[in-house]
GROMACS .gro file of C-alpha atoms in nm:
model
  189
    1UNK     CA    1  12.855   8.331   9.103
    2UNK     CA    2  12.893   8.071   9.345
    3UNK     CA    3  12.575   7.976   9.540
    4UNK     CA    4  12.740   8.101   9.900
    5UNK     CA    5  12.782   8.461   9.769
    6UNK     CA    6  12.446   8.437   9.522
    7UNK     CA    7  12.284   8.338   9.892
    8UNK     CA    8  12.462   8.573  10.063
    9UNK     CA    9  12.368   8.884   9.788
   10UNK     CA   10  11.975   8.743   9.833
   11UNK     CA   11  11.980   8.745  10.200
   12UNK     CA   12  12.118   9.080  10.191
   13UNK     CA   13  11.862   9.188   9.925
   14UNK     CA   14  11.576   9.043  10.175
   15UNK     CA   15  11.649   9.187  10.466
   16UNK     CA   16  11.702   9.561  10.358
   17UNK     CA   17  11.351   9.555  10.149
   18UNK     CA   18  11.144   9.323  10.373
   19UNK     CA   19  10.999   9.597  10.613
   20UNK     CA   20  10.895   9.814  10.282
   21UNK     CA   21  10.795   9.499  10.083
   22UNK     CA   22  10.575   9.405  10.400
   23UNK     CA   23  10.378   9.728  10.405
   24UNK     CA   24  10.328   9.743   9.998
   25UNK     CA   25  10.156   9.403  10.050
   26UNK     CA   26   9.976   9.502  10.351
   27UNK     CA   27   9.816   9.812  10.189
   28UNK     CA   28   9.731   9.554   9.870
   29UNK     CA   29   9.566   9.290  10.128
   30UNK     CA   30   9.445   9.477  10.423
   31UNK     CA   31   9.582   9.239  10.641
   32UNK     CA   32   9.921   9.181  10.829
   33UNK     CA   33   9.942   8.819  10.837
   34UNK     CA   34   9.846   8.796  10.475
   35UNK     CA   35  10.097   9.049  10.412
   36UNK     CA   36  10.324   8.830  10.528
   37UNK     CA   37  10.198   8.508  10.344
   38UNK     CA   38  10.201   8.748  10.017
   39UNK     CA   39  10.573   8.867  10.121
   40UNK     CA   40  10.699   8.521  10.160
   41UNK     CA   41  10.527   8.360   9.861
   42UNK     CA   42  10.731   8.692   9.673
   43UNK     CA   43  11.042   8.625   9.820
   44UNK     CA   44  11.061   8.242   9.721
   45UNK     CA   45  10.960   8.338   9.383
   46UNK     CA   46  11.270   8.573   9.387
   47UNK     CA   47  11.471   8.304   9.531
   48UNK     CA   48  11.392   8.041   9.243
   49UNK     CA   49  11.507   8.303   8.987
   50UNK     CA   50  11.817   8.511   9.171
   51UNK     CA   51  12.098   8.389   8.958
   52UNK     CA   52  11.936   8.478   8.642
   53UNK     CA   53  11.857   8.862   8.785
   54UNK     CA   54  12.169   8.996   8.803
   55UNK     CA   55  12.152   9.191   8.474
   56UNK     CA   56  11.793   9.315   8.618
   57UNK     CA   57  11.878   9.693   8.660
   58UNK     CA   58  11.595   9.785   8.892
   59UNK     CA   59  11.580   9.465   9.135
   60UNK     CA   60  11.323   9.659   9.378
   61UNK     CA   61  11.116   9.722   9.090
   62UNK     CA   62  11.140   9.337   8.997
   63UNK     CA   63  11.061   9.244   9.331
   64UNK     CA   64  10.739   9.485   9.367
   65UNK     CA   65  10.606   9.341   9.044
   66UNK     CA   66  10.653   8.986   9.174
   67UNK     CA   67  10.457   9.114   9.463
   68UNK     CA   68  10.193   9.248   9.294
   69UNK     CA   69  10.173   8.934   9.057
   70UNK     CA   70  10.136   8.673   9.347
   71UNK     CA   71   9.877   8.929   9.515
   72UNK     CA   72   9.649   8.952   9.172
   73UNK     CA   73   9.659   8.582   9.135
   74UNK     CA   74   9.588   8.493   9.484
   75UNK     CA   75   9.242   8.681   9.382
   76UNK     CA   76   9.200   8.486   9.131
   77UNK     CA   77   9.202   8.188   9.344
   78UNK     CA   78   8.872   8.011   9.453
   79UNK     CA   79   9.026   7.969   9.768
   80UNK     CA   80   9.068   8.351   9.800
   81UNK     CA   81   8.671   8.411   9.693
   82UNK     CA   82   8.581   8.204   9.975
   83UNK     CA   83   8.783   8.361  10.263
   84UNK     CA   84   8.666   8.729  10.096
   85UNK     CA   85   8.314   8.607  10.115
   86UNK     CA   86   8.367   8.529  10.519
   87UNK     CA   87   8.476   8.828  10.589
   88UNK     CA   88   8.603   8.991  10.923
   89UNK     CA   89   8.438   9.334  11.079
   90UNK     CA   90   8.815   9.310  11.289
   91UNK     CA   91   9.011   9.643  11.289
   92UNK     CA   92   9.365   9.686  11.244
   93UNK     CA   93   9.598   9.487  11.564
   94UNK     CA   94   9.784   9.808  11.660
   95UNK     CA   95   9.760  10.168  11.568
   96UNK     CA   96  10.033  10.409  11.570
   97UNK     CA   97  10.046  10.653  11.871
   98UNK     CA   98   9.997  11.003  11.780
   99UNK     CA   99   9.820  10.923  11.397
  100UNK     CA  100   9.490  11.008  11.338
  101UNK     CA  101   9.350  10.638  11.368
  102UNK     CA  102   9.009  10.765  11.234
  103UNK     CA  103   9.151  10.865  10.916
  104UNK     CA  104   9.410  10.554  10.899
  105UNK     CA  105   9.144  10.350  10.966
  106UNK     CA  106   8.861  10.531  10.693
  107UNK     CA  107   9.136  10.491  10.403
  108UNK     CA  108   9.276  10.146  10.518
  109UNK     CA  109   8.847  10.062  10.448
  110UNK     CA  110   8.831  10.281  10.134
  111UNK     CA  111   9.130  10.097   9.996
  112UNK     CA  112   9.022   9.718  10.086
  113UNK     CA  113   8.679   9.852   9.924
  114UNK     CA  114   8.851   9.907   9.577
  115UNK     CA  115   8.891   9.630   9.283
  116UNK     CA  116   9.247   9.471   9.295
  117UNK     CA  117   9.413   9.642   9.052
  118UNK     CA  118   9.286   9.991   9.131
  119UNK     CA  119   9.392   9.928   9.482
  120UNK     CA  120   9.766   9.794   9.339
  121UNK     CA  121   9.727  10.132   9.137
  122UNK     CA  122   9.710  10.375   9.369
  123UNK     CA  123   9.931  10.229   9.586
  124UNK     CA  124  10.210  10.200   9.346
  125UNK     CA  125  10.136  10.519   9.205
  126UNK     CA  126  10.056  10.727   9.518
  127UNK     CA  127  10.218  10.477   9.858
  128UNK     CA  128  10.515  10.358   9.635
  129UNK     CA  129  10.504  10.724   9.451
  130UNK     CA  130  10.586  10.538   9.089
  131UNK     CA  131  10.551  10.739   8.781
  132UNK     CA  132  10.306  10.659   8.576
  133UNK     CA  133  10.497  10.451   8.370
  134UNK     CA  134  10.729  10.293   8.633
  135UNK     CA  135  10.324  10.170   8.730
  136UNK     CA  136  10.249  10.071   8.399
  137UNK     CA  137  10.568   9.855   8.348
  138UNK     CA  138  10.460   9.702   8.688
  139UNK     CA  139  10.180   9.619   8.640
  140UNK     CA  140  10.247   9.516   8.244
  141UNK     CA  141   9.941   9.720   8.125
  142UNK     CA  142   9.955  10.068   7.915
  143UNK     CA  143  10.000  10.432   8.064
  144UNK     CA  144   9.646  10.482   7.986
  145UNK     CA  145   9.512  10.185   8.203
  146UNK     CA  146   9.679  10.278   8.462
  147UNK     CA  147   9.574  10.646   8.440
  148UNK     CA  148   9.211  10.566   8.390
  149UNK     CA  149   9.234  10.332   8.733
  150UNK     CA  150   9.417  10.612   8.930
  151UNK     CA  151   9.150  10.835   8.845
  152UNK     CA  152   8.876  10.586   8.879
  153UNK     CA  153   9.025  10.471   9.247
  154UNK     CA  154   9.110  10.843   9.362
  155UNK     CA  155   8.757  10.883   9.235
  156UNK     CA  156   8.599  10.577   9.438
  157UNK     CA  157   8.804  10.695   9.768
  158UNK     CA  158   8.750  11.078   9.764
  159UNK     CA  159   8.307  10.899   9.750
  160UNK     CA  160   8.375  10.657  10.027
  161UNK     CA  161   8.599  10.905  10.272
  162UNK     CA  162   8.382  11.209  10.143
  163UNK     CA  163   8.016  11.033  10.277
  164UNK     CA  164   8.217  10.895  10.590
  165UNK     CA  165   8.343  11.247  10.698
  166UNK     CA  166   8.015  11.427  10.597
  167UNK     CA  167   8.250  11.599  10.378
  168UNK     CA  168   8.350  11.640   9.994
  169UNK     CA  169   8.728  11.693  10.095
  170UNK     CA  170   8.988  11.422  10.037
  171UNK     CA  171   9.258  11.282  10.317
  172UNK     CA  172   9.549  11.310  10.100
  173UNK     CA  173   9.761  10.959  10.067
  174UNK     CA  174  10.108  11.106  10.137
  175UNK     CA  175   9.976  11.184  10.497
  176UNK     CA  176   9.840  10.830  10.541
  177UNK     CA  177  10.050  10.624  10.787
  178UNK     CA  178   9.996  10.234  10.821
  179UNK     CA  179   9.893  10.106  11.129
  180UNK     CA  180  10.238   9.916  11.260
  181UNK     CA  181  10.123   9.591  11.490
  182UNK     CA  182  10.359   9.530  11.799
  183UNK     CA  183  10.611   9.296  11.691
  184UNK     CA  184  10.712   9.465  11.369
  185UNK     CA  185  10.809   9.809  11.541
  186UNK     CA  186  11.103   9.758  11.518
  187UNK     CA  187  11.136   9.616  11.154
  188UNK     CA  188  11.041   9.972  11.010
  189UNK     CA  189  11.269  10.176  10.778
   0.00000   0.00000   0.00000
């Protein structure tokens, strides 16, 4: 493939999946503008090896494990231990109009409170809606691992959102919208 068209195919390829890429990594991080760093250090990545994918059946898939790769060792990082250990009390830039911020905002906390790859569980599992062993191939663990951290993070959340509410009843994900800020409005699919 010549590198126009191989350029062309990628820039194609970026564009379509950046919005949905963007909000995978922002309910991983917590955090638009690391979102973005995470997106961008995932799309270079893709870059460096898009000739050799083109016999990669599931590209999206490929591209949400590269994703989720550059977000697990980013927490690895020293650098990311210190930032964590800074912290920031800030709440999301922008909510939605007509969401219920309270509960966007009560999960977006429960979910930034769970380990790594519980959070990059049920995210993939119940944001991305992955089977459980489209997750496990993601993630490159067994069916089992990732069935023991679903239950272990559903577990963790339906805690935290339970003693926030006063309540033992559990905001279910698939009614969960993401807090959009202002100048990616119009960037979502």
């Amino acid at each position: 493939m010549a590198k126009h068209d191989r350029d062309a195919e990628f820039t194609e390829f970026v564009a379509a999946r950046a919005p949905w890429l963007r909000k995978v990594a922002y309910l991983l991080c917590g955090d638009w503008h690391r979102a973005d760093d995470l997106v961008q250090e995932a799309v270079t990545k893709l870059y460096v090896r898009w000739g050799r994918l083109s016999g990669v059946e599931n590209l999206d898939g490929y591209a949400r494990t590269v994703l989720l790769n550059t977000f697990l060792a980013e927490q690895r990082s020293p650098w990311w231990r210190w930032t964590a250990r800074r912290g920031t009390d800030t709440l999301p830039e922008r909510a939605v109009a007509a969401l219920d911020v309270d509960a966007s905002v009560d999960l977006h906390r429960a979910l930034a409170a769970l380990p790594p790859r519980q959070r990059a569980t049920v995210v993939f599992r119940y944001y991305c809606d992955l089977t459980v062993e489209q997750t496990a191939a993601a993630m490159d663990c067994s069916p089992g691992n990732v069935k023991s951290q679903s239950a272990r993070g559903l577990d963790a959340l339906r805690r935290s959102l339970g003693r926030r509410k006063g309540q033992e009843e559990f905001h279910q994900l698939d009614t969960f919208r993401i807090p959009v800020p202002a100048e990616a409005e119009g960037t979502e699919s």
